[in-house]
Short mmCIF file of C-alpha atoms in Angstrom, two decimals:
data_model
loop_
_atom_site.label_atom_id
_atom_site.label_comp_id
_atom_site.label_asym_id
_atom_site.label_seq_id
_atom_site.Cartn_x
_atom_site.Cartn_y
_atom_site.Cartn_z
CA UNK A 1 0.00 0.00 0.00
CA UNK A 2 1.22 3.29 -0.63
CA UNK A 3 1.80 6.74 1.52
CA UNK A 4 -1.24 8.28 -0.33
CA UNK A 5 -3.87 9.89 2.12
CA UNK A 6 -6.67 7.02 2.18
CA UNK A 7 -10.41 8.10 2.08
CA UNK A 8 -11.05 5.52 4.36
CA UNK A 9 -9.26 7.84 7.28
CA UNK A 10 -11.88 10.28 7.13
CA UNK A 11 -11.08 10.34 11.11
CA UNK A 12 -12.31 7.38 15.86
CA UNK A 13 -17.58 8.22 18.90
CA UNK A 14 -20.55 8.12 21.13
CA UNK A 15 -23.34 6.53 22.17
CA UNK A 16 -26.63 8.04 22.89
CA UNK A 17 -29.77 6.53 24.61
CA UNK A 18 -33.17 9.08 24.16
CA UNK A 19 -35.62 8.48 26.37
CA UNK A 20 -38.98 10.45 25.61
CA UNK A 21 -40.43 12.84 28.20
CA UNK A 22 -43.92 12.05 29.32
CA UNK A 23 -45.71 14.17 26.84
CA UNK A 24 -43.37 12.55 24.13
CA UNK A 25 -41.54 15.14 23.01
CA UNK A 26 -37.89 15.27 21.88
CA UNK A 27 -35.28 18.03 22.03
CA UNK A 28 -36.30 20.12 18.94
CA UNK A 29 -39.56 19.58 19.12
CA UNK A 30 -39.68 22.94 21.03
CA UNK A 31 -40.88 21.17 24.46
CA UNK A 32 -39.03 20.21 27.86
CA UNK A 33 -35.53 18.35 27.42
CA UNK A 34 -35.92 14.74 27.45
CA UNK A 35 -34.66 12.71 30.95
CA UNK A 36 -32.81 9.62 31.16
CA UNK A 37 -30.42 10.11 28.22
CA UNK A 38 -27.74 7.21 28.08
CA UNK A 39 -24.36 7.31 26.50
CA UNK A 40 -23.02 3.74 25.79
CA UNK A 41 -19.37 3.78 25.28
CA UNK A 42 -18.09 0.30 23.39
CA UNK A 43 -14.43 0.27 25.43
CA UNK A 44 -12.78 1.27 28.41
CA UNK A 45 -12.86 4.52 30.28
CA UNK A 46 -10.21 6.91 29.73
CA UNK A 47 -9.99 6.66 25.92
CA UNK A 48 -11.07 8.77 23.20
CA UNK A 49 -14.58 7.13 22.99
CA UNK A 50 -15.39 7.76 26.55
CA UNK A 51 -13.96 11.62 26.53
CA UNK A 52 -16.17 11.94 23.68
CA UNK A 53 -19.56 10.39 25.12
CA UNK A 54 -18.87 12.22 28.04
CA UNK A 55 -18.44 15.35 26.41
CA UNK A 56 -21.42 14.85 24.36
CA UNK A 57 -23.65 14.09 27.68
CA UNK A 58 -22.18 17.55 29.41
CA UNK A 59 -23.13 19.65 26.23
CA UNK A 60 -26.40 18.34 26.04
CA UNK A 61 -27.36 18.95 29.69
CA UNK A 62 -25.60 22.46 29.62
CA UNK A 63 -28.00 23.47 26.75
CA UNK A 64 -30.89 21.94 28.14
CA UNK A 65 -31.41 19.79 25.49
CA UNK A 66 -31.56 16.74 27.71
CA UNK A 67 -31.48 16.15 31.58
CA UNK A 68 -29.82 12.87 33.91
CA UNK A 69 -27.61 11.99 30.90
CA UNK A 70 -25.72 8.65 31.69
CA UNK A 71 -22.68 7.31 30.30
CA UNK A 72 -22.14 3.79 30.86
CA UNK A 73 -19.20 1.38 29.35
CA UNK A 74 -19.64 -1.70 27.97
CA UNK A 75 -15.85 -2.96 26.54
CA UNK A 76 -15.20 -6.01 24.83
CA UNK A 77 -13.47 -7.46 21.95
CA UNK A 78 -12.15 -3.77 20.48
CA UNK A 79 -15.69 -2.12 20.94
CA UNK A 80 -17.42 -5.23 18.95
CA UNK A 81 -19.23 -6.18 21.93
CA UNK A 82 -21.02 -2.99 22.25
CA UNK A 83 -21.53 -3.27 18.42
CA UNK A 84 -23.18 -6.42 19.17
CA UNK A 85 -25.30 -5.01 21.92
CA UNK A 86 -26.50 -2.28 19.25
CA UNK A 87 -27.38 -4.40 16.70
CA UNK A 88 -29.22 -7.00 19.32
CA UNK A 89 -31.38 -3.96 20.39
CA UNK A 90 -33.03 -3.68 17.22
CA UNK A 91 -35.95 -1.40 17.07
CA UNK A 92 -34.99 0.47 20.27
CA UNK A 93 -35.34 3.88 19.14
CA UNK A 94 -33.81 5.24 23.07
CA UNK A 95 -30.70 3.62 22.25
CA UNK A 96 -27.58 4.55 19.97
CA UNK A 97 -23.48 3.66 19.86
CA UNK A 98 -20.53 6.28 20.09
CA UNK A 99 -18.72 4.41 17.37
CA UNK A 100 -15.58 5.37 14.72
CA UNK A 101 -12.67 3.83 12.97
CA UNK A 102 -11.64 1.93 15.75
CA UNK A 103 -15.31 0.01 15.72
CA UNK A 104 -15.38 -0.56 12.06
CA UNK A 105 -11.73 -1.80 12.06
CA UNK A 106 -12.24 -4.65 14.93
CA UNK A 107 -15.42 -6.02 12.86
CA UNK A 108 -13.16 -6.63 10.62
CA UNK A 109 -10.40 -8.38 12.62
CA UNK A 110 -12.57 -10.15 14.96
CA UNK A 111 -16.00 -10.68 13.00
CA UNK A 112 -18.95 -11.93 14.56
CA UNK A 113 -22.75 -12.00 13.75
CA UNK A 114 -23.12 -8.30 14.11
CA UNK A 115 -21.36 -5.59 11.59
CA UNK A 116 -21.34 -1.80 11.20
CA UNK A 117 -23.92 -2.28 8.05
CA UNK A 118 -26.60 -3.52 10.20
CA UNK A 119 -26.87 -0.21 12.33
CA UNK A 120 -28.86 3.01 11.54
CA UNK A 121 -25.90 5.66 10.89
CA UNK A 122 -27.04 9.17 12.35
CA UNK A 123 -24.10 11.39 12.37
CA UNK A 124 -20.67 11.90 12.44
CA UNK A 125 -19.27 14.40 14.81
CA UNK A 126 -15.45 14.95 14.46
CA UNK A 127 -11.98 14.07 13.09
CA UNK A 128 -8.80 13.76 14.83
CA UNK A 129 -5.86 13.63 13.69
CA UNK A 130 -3.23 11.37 15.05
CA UNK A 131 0.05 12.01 16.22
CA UNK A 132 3.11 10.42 17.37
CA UNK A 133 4.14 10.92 20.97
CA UNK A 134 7.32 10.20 22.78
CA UNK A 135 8.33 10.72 26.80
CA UNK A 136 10.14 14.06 27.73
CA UNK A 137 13.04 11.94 28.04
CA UNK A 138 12.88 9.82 25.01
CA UNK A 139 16.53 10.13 22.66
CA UNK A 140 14.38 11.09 19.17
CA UNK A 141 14.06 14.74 19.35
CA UNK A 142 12.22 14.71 16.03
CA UNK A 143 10.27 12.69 13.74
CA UNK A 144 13.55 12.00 11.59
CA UNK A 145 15.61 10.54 14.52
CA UNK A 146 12.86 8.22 14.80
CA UNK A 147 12.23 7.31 11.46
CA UNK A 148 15.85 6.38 11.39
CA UNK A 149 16.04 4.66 14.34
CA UNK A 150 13.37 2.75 13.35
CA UNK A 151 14.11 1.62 9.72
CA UNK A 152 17.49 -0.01 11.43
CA UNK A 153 15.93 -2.01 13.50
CA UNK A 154 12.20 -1.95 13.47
CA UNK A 155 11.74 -5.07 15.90
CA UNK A 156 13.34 -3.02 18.52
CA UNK A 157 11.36 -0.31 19.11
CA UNK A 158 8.06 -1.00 20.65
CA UNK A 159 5.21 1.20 19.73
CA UNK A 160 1.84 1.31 21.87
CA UNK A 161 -1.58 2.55 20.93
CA UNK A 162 -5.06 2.51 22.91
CA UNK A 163 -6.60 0.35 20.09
CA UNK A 164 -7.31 -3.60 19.77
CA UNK A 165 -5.60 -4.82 16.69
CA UNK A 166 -7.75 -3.23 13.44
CA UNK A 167 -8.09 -0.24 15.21
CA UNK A 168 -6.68 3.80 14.54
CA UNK A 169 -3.75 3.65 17.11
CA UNK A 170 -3.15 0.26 15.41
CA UNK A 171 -3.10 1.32 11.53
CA UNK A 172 -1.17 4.07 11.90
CA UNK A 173 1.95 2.78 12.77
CA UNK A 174 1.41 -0.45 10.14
CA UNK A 175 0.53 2.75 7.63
CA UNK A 176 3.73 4.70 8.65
CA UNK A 177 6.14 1.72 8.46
CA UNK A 178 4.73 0.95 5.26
CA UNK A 179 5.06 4.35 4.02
CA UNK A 180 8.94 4.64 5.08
CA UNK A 181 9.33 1.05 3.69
CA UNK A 182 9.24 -1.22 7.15
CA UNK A 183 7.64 -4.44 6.81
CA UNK A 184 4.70 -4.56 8.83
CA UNK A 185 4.73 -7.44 9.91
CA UNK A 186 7.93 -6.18 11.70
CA UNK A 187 6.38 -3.74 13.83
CA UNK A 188 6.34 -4.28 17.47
CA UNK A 189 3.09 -2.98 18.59
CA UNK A 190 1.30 -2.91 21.88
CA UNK A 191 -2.38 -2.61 22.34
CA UNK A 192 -3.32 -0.53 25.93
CA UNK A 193 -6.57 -0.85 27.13
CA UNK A 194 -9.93 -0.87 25.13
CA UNK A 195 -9.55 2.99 24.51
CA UNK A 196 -6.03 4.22 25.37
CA UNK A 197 -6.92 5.06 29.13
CA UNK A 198 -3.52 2.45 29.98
CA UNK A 199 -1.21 3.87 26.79
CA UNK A 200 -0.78 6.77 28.93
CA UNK A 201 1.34 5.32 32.08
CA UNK A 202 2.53 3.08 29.88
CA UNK A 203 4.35 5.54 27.71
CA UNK A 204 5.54 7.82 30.67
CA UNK A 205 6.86 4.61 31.84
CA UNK A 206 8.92 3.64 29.39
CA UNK A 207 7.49 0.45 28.05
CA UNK A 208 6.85 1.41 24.45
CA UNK A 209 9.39 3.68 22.69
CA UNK A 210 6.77 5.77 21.24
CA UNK A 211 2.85 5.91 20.56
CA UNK A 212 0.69 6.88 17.89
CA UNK A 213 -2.54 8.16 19.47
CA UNK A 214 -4.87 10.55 19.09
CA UNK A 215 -3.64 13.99 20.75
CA UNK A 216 -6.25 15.14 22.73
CA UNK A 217 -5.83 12.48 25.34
CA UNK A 218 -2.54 13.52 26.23
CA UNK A 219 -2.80 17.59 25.96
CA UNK A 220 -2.82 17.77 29.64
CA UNK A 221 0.75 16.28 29.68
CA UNK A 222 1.89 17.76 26.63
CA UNK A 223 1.13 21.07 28.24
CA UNK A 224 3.06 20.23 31.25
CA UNK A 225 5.71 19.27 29.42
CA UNK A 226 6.01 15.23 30.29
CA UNK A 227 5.20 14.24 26.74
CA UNK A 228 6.74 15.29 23.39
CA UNK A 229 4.85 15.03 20.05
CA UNK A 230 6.75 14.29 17.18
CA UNK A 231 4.63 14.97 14.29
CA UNK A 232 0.84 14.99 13.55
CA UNK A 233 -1.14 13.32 10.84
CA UNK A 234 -3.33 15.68 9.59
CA UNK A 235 -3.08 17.51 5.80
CA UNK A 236 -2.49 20.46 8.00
CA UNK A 237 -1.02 21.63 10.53
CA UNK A 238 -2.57 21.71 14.44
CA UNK A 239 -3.49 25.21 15.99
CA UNK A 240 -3.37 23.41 19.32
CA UNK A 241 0.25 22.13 18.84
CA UNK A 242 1.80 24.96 17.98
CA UNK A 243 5.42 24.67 16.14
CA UNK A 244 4.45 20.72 15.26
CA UNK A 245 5.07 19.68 11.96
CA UNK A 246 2.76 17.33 9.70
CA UNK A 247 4.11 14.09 8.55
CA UNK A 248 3.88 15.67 4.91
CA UNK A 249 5.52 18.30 5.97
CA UNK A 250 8.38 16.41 7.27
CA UNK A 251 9.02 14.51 4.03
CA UNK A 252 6.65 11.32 4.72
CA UNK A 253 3.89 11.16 2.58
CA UNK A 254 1.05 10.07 4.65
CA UNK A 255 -2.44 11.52 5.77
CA UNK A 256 -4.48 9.71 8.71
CA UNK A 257 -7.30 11.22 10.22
CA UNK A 258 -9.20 9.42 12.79
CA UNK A 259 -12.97 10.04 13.00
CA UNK A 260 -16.25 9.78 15.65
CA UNK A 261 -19.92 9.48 15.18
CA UNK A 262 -23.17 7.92 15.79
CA UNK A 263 -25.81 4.87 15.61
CA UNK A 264 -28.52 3.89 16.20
CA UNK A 265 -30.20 0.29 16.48
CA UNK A 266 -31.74 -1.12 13.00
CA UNK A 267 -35.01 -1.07 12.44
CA UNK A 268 -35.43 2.50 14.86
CA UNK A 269 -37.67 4.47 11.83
CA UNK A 270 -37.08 7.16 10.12
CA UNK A 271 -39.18 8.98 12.34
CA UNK A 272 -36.84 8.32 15.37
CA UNK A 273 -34.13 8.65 12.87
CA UNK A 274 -34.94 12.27 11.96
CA UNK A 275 -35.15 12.87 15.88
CA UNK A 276 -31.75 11.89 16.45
CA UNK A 277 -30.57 13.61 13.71
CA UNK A 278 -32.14 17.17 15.05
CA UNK A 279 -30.81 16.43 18.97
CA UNK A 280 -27.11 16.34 16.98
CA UNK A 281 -27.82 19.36 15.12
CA UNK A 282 -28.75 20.99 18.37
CA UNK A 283 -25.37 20.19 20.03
CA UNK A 284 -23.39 20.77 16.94
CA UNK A 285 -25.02 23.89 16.52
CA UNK A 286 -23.96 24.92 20.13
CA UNK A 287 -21.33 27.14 21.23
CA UNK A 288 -20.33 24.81 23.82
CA UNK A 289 -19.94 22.38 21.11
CA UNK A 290 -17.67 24.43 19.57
CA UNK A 291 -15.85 25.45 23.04
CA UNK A 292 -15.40 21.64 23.53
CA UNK A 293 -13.86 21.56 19.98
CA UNK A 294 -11.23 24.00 20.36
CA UNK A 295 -10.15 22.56 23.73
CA UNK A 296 -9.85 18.86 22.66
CA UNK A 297 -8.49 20.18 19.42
CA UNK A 298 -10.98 18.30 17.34
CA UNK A 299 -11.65 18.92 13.74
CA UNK A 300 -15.50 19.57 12.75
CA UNK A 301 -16.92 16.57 10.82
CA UNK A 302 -20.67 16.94 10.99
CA UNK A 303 -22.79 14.86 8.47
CA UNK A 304 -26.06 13.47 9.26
CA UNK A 305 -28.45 11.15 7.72
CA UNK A 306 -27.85 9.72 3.94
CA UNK A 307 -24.38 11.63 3.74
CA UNK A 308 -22.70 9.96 7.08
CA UNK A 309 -24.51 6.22 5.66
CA UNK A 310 -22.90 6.73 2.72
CA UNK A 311 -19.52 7.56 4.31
CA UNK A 312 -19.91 4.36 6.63
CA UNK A 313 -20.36 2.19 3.84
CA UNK A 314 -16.66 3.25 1.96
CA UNK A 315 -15.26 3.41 5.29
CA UNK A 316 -16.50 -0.23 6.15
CA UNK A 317 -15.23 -1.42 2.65
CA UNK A 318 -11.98 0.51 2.96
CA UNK A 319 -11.18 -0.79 6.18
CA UNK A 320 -12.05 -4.69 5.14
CA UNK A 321 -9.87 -4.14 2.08
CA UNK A 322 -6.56 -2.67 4.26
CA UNK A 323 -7.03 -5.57 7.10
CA UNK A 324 -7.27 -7.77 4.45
CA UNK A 325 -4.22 -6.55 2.82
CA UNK A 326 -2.09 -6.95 6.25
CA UNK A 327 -3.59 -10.28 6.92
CA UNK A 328 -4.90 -9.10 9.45
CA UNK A 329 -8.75 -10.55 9.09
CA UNK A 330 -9.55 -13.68 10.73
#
């Protein structure tokens, strides 16, 4: 496979539960905020996923929009469990799954009865890029030192990422060694946790060499100055990493953007479909939205409805086709 930005990485998420209010109304129906709002989050706490969902569920009770939102995790099996859970709910319109790349990439590597197609898409929220991330201490001062480092002796270093095999943290660093022509099937990587809350100590420890994560989960630390990033994955440079080059920008030729969003059961309606669809319109309309935006350092993605199906369905095939091509699929 080649360094060329992939579609696919449209960039990994949240899970919403509605419950109707006792005269049956839903946020933008111009009535009283719904109770009892749930926020199922398919891994671990800590992650991207659950800062997401959790997110979400403070937004929506800050604008009134809902009231007693819940977030609840339910990990498993690289988020295929809760996948499982959403498609095994069919018809429940009060339910829905914080889901990305990470989601559609363990379907692939560890398929069971339930798949990505079989849910009602309702929107995608946001894009993140990725970014590689060494400890304050770490000997590679920049991407370069450890591009070469690695190419020597990729076995050696040990990478870690917050994501089950066929997941974001995971394909970036197969995409990356391909890209700077490592085998990678060489590559020494280290899943942490169901959603990167254990990549964390992990790296500060010293038991991977370097990550490749999603930034926002490590600002806090970047800020204090206990973590060093590298390089970020976007086409563009990051306003919230100021002074950090892009890959492309650094001479390697790859794009990866990780990306969130979310579904519903099958067989929910289009009438409960449309109501979903208005609630996210509502937050993403928000200003605290956008606060929440700027201070994860999130990229906008909104699509709703037919346009985020059809995006699920390439990013679905995409994703099959690349675990596929790293032999990855069971």
């Amino acid at each position: 496979m080649s360094g060329r930005a992939r579609p696919l990485y449209g960039t990994l998420c949240v899970l919403l539960t509605l419950t109707v209010s006792a005269c049956g109304a839903w946020p933008g129906a111009g009535d009283d905020p719904v109770d009892g709002l749930r926020i199922m989050v398919p891994n671990t706490p800590g992650g991207g996923y659950d800062t997401t969902a959790r997110t979400v569920a403070r937004v929506l009770e800050e604008t009134g929009s809902a009231s007693d939102v819940q977030v609840f995790n339910l990990p498993g099996a690289g988020g295929t469990v809760g996948l499982q859970r959403i498609v095994d709910e069919r018809g429940n319109q009060e339910l829905a799954l914080q889901m990305g790349l990470g989601v559609v990439g363990a379907s692939h590597v560890t398929p069971g009865p339930a798949t990505v197609a079989q849910t009602t898409p309702i929107a995608r929220l946001i894009d993140e890029p990725g970014a590689v991330v060494v400890r304050k201490d770490s000997p590679y001062r920049t991407i370069g030192d450890l591009i070469s480092a690695w190419r020597k002796a990729p076995a050696r270093l040990r990478v870690g990422g917050g994501s089950s095999l066929g997941g974001p943290d995971h394909l970036l660093p197969m995409e990356l060694a391909r890209t700077i022509g490592i085998d990678p099937k060489k590559v020494e990587y280290v899943a942490y946790g169901g959603g990167g809350g254990d990549l964390l100590p992990a790296l500060l420890d010293g038991k991977v060499d370097f990550a490749t994560s999603g930034f926002g989960e490590f600002l806090d630390q970047i800020d204090a100055g206990q973590l060093r990033v590298l390089a970020v994955t976007s086409d563009q440079p990051v306003p919230a990493l100021d002074g950090v080059p892009t890959l492309k920008a650094s001479g390697i030729p790859l794009v990866f953007d990780n990306w969130r969003g979310i579904v519903a059961p099958p067989g929910i309606g289009a009438a409960a479909r449309q109501r979903w669809i208005r609630v996210l319109t509502e937050l993403h309309a928000s200003r605290q939205w956008k606060a929440e935006l700027a201070r994860h350092g999130w990229t906008d993605a909104f699509a709703t409805g037919d346009t985020f199906k059809a995006y699920l369905a390439r990013q679905d095939k995409a994703v099959a086709e690349l675990v596929a091509e790293l032999g990855l699929n069971a």
